[in-house]
PDB file of C-alpha atoms and ligand atoms in Angstrom:
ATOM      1  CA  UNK H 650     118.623 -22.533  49.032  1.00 67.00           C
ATOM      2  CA  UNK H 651     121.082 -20.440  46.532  1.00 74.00           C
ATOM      3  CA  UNK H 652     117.532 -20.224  44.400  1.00 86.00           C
ATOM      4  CA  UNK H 653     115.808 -18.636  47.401  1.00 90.00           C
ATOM      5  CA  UNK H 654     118.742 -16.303  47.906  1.00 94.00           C
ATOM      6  CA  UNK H 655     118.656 -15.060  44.583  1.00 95.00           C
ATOM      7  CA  UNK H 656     114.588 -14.581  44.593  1.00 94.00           C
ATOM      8  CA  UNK H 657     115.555 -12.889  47.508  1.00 94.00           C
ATOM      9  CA  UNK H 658     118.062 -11.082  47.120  1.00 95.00           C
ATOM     10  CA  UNK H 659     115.962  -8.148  44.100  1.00 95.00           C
ATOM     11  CA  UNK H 660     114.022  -7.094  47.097  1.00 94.00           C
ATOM     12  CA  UNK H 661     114.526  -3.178  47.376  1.00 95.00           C
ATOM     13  CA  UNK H 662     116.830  -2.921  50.829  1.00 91.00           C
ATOM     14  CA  UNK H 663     120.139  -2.393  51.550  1.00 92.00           C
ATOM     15  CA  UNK H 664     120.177  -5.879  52.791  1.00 90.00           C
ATOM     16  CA  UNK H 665     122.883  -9.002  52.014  1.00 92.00           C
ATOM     17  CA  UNK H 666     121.460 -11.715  50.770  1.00 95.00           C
ATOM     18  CA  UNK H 667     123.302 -14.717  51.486  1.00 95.00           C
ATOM     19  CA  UNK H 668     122.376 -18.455  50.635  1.00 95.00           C
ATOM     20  CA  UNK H 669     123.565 -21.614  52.894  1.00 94.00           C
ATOM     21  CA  UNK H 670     122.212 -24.954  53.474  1.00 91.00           C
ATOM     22  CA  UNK H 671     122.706 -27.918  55.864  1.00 89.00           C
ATOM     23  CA  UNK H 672     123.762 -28.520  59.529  1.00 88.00           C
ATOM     24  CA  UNK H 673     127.299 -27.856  58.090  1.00 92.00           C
ATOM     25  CA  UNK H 674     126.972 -24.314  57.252  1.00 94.00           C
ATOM     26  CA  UNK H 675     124.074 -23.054  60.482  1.00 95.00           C
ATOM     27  CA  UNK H 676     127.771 -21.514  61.886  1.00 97.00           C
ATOM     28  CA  UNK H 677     128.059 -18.911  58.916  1.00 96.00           C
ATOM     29  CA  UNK H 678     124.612 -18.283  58.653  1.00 96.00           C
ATOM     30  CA  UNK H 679     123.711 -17.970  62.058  1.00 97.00           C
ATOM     31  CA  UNK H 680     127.204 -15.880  63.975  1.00 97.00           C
ATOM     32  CA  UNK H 681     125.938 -13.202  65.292  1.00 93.00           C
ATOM     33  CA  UNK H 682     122.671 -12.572  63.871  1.00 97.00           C
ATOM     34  CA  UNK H 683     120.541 -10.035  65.285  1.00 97.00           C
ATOM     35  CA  UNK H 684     117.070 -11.658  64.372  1.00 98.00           C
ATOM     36  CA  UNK H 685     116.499 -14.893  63.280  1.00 98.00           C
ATOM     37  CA  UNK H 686     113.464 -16.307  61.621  1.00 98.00           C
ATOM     38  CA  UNK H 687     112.052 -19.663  61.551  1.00 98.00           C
ATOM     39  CA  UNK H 688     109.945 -21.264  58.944  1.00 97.00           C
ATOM     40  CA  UNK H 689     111.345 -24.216  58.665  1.00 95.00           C
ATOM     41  CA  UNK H 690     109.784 -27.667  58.495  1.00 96.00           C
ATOM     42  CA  UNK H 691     106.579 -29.497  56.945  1.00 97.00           C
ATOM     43  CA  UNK H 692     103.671 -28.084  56.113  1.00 97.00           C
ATOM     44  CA  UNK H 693     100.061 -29.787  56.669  1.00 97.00           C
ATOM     45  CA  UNK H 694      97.990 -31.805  54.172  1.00 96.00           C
ATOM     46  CA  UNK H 695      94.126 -31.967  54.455  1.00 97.00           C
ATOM     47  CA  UNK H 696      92.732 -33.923  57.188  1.00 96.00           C
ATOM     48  CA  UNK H 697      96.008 -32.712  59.556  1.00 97.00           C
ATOM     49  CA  UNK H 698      95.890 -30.243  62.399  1.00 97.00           C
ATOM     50  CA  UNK H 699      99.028 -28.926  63.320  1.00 98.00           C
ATOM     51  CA  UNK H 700     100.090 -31.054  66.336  1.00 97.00           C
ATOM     52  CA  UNK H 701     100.474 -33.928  63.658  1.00 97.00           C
ATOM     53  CA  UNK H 702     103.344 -32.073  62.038  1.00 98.00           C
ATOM     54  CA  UNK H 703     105.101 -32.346  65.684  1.00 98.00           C
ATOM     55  CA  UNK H 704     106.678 -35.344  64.793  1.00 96.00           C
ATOM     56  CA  UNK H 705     108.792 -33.955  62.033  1.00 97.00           C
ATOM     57  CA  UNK H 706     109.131 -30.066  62.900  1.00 98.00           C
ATOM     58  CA  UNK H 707     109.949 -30.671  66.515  1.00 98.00           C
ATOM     59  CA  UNK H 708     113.470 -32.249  65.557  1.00 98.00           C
ATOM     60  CA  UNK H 709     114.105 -29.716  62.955  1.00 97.00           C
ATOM     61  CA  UNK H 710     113.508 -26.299  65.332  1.00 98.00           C
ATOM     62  CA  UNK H 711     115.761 -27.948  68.126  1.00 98.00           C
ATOM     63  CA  UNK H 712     118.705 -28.545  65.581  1.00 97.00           C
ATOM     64  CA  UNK H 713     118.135 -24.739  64.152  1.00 98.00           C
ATOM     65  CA  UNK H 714     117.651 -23.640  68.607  1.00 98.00           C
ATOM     66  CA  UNK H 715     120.415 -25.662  69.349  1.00 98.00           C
ATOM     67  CA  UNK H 716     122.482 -23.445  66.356  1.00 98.00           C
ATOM     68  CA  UNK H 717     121.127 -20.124  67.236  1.00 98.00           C
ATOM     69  CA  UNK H 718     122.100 -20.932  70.917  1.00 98.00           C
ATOM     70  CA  UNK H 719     125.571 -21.565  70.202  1.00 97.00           C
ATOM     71  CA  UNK H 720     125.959 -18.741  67.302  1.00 98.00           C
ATOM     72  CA  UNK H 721     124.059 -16.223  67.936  1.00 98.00           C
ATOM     73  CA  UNK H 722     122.620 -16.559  71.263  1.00 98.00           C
ATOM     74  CA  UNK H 723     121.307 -12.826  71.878  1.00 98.00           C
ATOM     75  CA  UNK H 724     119.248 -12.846  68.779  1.00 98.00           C
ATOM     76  CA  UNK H 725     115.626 -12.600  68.898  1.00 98.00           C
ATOM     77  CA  UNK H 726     114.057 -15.672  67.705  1.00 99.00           C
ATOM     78  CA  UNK H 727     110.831 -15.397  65.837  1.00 98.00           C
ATOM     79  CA  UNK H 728     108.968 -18.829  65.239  1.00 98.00           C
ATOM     80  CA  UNK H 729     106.596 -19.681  62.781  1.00 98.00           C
ATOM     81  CA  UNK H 730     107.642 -23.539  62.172  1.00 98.00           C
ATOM     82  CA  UNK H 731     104.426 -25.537  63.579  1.00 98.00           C
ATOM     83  CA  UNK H 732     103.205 -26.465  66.180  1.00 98.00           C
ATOM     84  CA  UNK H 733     103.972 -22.954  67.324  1.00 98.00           C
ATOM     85  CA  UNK H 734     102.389 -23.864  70.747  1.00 98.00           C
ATOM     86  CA  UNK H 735     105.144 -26.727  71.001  1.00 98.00           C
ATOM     87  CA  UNK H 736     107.879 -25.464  69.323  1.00 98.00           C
ATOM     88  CA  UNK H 737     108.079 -22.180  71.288  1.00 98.00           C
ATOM     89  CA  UNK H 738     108.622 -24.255  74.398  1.00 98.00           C
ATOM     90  CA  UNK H 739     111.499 -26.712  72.706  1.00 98.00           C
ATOM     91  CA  UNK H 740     113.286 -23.546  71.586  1.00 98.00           C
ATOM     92  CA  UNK H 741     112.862 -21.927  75.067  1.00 98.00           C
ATOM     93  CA  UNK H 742     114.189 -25.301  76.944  1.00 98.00           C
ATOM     94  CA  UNK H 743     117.076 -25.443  74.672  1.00 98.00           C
ATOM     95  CA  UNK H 744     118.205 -21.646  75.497  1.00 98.00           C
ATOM     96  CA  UNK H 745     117.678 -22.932  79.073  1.00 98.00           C
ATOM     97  CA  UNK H 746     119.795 -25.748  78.788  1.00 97.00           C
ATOM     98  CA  UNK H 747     122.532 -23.990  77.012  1.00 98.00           C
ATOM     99  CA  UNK H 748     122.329 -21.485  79.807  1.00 98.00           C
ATOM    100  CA  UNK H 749     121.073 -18.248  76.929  1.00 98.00           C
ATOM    101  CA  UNK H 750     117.484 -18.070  78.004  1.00 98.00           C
ATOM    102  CA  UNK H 751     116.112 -14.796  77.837  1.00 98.00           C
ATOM    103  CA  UNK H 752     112.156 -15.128  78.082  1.00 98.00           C
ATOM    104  CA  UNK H 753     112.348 -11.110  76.219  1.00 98.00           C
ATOM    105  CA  UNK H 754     113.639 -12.402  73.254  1.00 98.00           C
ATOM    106  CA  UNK H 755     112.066 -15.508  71.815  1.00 98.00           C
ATOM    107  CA  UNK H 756     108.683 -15.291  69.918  1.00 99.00           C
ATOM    108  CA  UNK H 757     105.821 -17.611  68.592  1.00 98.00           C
ATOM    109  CA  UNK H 758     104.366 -15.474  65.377  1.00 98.00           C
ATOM    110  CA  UNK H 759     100.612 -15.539  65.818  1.00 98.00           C
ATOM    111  CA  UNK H 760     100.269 -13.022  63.504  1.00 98.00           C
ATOM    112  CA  UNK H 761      98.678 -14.613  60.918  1.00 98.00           C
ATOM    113  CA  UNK H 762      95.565 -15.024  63.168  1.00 98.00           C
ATOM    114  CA  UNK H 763      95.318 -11.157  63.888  1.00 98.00           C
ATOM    115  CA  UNK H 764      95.534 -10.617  60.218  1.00 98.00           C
ATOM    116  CA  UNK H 765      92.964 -13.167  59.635  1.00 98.00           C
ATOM    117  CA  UNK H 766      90.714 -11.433  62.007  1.00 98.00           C
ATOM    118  CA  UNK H 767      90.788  -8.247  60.183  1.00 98.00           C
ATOM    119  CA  UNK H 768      90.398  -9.290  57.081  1.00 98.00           C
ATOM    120  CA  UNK H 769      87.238 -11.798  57.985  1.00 98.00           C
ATOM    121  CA  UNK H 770      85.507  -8.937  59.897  1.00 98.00           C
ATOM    122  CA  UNK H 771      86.157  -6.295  56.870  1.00 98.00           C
ATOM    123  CA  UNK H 772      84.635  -9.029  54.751  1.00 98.00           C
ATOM    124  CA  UNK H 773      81.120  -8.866  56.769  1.00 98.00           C
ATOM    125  CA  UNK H 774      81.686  -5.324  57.715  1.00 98.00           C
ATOM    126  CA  UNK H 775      82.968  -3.100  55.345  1.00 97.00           C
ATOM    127  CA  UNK H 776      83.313  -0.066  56.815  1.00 97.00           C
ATOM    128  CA  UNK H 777      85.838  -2.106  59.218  1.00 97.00           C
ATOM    129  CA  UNK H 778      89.504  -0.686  58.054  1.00 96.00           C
ATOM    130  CA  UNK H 779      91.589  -4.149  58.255  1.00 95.00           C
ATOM    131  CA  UNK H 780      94.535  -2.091  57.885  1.00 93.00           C
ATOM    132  CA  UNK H 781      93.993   0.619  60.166  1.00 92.00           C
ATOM    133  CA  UNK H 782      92.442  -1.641  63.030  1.00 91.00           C
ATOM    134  CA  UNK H 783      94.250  -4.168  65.348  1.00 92.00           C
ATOM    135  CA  UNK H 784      91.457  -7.325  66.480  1.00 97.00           C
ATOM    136  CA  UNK H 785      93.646  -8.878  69.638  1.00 98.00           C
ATOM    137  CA  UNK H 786      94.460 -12.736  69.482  1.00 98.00           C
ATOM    138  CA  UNK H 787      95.163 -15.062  72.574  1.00 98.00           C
ATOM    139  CA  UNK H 788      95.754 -17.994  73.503  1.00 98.00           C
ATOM    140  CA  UNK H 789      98.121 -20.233  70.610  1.00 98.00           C
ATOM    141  CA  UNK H 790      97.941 -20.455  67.448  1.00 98.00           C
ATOM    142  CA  UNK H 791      96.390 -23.441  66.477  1.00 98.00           C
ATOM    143  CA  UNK H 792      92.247 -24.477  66.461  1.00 98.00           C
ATOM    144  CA  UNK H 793      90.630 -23.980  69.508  1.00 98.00           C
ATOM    145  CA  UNK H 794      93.717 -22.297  71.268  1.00 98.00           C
ATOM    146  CA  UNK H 795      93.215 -19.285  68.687  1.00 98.00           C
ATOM    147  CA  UNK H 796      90.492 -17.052  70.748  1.00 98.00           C
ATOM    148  CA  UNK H 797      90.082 -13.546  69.120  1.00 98.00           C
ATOM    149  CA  UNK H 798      88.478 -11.009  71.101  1.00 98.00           C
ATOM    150  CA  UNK H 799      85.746  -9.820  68.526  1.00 98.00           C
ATOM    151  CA  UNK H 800      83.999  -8.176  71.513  1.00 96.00           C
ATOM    152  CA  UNK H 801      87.027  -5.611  72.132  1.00 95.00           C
ATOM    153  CA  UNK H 802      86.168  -4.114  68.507  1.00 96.00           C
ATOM    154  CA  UNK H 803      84.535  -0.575  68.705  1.00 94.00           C
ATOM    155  CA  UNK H 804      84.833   0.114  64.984  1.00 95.00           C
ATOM    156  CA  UNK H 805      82.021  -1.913  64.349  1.00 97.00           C
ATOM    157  CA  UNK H 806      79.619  -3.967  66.014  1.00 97.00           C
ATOM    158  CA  UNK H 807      78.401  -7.749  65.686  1.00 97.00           C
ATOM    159  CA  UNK H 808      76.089  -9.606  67.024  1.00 97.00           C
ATOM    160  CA  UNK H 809      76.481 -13.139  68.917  1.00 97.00           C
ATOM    161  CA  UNK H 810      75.716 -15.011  65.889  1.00 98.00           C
ATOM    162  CA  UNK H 811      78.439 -13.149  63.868  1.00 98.00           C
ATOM    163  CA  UNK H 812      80.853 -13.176  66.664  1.00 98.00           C
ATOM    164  CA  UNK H 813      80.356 -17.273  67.025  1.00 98.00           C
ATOM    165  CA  UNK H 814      80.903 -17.934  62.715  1.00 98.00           C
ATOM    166  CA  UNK H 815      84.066 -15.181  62.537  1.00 98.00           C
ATOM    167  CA  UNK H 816      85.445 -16.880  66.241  1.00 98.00           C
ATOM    168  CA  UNK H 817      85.161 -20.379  64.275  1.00 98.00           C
ATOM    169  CA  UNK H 818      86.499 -19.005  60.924  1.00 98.00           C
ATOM    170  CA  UNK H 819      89.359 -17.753  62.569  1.00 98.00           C
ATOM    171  CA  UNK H 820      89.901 -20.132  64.241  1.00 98.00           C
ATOM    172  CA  UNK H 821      90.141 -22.524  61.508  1.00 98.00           C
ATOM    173  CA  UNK H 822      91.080 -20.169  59.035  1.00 98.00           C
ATOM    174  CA  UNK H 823      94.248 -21.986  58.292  1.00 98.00           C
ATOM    175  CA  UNK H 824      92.614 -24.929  57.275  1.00 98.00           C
ATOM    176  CA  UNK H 825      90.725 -23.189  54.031  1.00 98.00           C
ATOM    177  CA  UNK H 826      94.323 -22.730  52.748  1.00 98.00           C
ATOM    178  CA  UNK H 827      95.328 -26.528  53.353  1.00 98.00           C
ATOM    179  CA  UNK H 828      92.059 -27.236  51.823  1.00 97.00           C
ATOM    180  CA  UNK H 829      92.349 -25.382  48.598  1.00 97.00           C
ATOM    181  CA  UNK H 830      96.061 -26.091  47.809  1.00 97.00           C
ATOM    182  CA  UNK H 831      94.927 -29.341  48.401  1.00 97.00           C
ATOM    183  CA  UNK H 832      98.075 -31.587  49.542  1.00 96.00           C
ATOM    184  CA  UNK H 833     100.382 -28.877  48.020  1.00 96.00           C
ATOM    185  CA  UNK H 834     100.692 -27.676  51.713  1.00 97.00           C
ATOM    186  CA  UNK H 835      99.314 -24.477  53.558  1.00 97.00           C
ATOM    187  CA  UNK H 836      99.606 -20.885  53.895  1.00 97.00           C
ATOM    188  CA  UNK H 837     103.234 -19.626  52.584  1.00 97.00           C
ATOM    189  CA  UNK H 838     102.145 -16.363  51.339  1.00 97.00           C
ATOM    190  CA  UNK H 839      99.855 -15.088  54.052  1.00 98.00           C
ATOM    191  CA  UNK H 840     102.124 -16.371  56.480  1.00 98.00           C
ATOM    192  CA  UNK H 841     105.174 -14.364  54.683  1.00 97.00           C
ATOM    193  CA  UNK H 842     103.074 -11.563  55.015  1.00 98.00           C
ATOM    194  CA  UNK H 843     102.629 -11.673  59.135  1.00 98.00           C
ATOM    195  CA  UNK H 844     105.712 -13.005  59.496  1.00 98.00           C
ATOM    196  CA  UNK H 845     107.420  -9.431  58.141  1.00 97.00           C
ATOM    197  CA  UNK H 846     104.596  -7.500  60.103  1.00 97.00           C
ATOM    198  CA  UNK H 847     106.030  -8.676  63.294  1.00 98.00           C
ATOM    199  CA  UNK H 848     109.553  -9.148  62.427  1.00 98.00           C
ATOM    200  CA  UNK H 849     109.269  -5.139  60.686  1.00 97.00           C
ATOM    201  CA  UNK H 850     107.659  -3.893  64.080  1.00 98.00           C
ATOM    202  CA  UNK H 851     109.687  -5.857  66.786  1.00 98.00           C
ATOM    203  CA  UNK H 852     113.031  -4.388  64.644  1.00 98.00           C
ATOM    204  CA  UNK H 853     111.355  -0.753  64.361  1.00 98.00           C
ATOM    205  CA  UNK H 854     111.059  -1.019  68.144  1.00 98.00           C
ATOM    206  CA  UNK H 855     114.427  -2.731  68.713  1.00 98.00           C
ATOM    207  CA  UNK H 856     116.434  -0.860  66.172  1.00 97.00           C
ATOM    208  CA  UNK H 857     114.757   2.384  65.670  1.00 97.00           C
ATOM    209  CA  UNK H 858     113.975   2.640  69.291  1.00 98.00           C
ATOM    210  CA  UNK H 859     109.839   3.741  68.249  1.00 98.00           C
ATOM    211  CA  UNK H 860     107.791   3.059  71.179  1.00 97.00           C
ATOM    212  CA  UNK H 861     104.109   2.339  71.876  1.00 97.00           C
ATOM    213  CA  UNK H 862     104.109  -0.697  69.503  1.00 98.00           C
ATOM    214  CA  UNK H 863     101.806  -3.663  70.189  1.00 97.00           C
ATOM    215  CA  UNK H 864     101.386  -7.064  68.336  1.00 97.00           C
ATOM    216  CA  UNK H 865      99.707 -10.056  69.651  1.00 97.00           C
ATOM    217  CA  UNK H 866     102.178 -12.794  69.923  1.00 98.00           C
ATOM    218  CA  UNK H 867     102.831 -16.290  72.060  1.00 98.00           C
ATOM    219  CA  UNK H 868     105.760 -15.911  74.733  1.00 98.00           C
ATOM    220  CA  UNK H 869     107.305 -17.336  77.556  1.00 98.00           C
ATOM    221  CA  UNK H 870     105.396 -15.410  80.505  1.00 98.00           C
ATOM    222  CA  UNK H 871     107.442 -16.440  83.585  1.00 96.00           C
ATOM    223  CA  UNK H 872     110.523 -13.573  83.676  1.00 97.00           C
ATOM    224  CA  UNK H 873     108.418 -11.118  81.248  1.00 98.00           C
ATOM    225  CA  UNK H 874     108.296  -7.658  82.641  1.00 98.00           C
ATOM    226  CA  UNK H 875     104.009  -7.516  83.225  1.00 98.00           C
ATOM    227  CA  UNK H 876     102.897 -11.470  82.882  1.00 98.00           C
ATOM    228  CA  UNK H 877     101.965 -12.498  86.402  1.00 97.00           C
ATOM    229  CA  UNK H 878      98.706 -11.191  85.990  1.00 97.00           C
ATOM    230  CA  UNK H 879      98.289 -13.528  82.630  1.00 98.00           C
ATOM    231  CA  UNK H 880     100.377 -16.359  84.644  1.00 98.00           C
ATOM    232  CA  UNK H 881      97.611 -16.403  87.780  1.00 97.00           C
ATOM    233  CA  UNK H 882      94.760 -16.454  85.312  1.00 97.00           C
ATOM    234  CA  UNK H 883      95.923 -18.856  83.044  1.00 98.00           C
ATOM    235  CA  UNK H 884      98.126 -21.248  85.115  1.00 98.00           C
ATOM    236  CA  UNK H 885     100.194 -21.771  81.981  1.00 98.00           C
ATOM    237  CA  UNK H 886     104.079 -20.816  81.557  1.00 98.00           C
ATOM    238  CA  UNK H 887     103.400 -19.874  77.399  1.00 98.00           C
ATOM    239  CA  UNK H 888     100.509 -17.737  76.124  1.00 98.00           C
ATOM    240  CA  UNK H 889      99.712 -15.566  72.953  1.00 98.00           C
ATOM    241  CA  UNK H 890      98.198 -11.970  74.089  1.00 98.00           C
ATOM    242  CA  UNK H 891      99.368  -8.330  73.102  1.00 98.00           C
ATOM    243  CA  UNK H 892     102.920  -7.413  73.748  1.00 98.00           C
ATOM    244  CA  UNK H 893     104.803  -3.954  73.712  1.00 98.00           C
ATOM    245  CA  UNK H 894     107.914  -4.360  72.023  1.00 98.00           C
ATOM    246  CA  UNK H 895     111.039  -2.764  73.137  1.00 98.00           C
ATOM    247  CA  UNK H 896     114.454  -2.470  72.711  1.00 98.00           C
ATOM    248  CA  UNK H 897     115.006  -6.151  73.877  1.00 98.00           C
ATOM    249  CA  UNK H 898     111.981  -7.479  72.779  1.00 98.00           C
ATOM    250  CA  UNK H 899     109.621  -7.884  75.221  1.00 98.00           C
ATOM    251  CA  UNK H 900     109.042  -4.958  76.816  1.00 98.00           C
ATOM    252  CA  UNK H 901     105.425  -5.121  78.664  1.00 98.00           C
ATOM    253  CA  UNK H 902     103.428  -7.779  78.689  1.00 98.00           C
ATOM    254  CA  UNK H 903      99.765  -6.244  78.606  1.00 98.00           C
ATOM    255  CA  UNK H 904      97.220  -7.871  81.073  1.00 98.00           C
ATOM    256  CA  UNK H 905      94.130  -9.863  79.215  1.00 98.00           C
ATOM    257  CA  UNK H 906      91.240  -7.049  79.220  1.00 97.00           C
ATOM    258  CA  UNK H 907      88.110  -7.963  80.569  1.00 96.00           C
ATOM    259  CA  UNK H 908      86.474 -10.144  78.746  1.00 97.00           C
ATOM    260  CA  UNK H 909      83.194 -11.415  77.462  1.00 97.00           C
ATOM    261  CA  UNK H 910      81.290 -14.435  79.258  1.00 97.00           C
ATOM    262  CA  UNK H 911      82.089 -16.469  75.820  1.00 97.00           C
ATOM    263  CA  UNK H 912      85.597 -15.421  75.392  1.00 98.00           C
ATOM    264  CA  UNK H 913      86.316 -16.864  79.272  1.00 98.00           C
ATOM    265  CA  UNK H 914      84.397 -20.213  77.941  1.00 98.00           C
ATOM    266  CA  UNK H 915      86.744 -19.850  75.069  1.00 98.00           C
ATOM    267  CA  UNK H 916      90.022 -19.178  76.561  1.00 98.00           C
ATOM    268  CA  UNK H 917      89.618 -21.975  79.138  1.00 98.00           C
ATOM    269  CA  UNK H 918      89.200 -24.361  76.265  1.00 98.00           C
ATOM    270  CA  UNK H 919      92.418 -23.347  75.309  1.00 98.00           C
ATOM    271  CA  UNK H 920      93.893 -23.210  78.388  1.00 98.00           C
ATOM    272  CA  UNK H 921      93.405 -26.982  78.565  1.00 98.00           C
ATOM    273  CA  UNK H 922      94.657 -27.633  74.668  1.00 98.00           C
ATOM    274  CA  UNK H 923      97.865 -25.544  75.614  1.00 98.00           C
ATOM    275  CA  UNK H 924      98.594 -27.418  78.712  1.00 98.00           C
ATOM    276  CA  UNK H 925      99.389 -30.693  76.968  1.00 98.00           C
ATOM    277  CA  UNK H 926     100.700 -28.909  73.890  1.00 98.00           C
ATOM    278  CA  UNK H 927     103.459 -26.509  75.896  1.00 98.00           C
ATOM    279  CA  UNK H 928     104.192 -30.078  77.925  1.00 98.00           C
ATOM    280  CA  UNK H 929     104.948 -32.042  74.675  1.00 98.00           C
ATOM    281  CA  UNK H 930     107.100 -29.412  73.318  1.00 98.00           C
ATOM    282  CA  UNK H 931     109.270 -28.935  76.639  1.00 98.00           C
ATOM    283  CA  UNK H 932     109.293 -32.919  77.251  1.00 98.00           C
ATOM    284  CA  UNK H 933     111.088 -33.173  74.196  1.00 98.00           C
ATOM    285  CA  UNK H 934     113.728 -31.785  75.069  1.00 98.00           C
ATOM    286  CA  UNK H 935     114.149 -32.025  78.775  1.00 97.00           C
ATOM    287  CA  UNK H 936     112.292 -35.771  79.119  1.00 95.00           C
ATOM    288  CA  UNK H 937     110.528 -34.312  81.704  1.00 87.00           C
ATOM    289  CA  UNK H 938     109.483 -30.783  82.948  1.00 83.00           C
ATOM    290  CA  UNK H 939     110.430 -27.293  82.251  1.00 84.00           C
ATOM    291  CA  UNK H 940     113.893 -26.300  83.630  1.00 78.00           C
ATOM    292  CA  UNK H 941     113.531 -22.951  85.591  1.00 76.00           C
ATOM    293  CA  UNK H 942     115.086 -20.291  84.010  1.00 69.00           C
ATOM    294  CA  UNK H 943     118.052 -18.432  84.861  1.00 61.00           C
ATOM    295  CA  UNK H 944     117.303 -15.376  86.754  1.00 52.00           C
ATOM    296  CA  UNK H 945     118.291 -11.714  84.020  1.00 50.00           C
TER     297      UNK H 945
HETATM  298  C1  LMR Y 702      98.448 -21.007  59.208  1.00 78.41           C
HETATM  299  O1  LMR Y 702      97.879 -20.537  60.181  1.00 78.41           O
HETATM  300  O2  LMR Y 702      98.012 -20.857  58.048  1.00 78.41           O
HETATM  301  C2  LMR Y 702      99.749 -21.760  59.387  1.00 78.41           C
HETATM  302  O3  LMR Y 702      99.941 -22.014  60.747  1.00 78.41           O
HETATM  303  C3  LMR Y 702      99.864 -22.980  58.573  1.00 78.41           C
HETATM  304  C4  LMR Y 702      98.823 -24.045  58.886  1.00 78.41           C
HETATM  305  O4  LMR Y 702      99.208 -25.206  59.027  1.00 78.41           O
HETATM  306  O5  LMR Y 702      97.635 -23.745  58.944  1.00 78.41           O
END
């Protein structure tokens, strides 16, 4: 951890960087923290999707929920540790149980699929700008519950056969990098890389106040300012879809656009992946269902 902090610490901000390790120290590292990140946990090995890491990781995110609850429980929480689709919902319930839910401020960073999308699409269409141009993600962030929207893109266009090998490369874009590091684990840099996209532009929007900015990311709809229209249509409590950020995190949840006859075949495919994946993560820590949250 102190090795970390030091790698760490020659980045060019005005930042603190501080090193601390174990249950023992989560108090110092986590009072009053105004964003907290979570990577934490096992990575995948070939063969693996990422509900098999649930086992491990879901223990580990609701020790570090359980800490950001009691230390710092107004902090946005940004998670990347996987199963996103599960752990999202264990560090929701434990908010809820500790009485500190606030739907506006917890995250699941899907951002690694957007960036995916832009990337793979620039690679078969070059005069696609991945930098400039934002592909929208729903859904979750694993397999067949990552569904971009390839037919939103105006830059360019592509036809159904290109649309059907990007949609599965996407989705299973994640699984190249298990492959080739072969049982060293998966993404790290990549992910590092959408992990301070969204963490930059939810603390531009929080901090500096800038408005208008959207990233795709997995939330908890019920209490979100604008999710009842993504709550009818999808019947689930958790989705991935764009978000305007705000001062307190959420600010808008933006309605699904209309989409194509393939991306509703899509999305109700991982409707049904999400339902048992959100239930998993909230059984875990409630035993049973979702405890309603307390009303803002
Ligand atoms: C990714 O999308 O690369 C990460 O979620 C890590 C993984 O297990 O694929």
């Amino acid at each position: 951890m102190v090795k970390v902090a030091a790698d760490l610490s020659h980045i060019n901000t005005p930042s603190k960087v501080t090193g601390h390790a174990g249950k023992d120290s989560l108090a110092e590292a986590l009072k009053g923290a105004h964003t907290v990140v979570i990577p934490a946990g096992v990575p995948r090995k070939p063969g693996m999707t990422r509900d098999d890491l649930f086992k491990v990781n879901a223990g580990i995110v609701r020790e570090l929920a359980e800490g950001c609850a009691q230390y710092c429980p107004k902090a946005f929480i940004l998670v990347i540790s996987n199963p996103v689709n599960s752990t999202v919902p264990i560090v929701c319930e434990v908010f809820k149980k500790a009485g500190v839910f606030d739907p506006r401020r917890v995250f699941g960073i899907s951002t690694l699929d957007i960036v995916r999308s832009s990337t793979f699409v620039h690679q078969i269409k070059p005069q696609f700008e991945p930098h400039a141009n934002r592909i929208t993600v729903v859904g979750g962030h694993s397999g067949a519950t990552i569904v971009p929207l390839l037919s939103q893109i105006k830059q360019v266009s592509l036809t159904a056969e290109e649309i059907k090998t990007l949609t599965h490369r996407i989705q299973f874009g994640g699984d190249e990098v298990v492959k080739a590091k072969d049982g060293a684990g998966s993404a790290t840099l990549s992910m590092a890389y959408a992990g301070a996209r969204f963490t930059n532009a939810l603390l531009e929007a929080s901090v500096l106040g800038k408005k208008g900015l959207i990233e795709s990311t997995y939330v908890h709809l019920r209490g979100n300012t604008g999710a009842e229209r993504n709550m009818g249509l999808t019947g689930l409590d958790y989705f991935a879809q764009d978000v305007e950020l705000g001062p307190e995190g959420v600010a808008n949840v933006l309605a699904l656009p209309d989409l194509s006859a393939e991306e509703q075949r899509l999305v109700g495919i991982a409707i049904g992946e999400l339902k048992g994946n959100i239930a998993k993560g909230v059984e875990f820590v409630t035993g049973g269902s979702a405890v309603p949250a307390a009303k803002l």
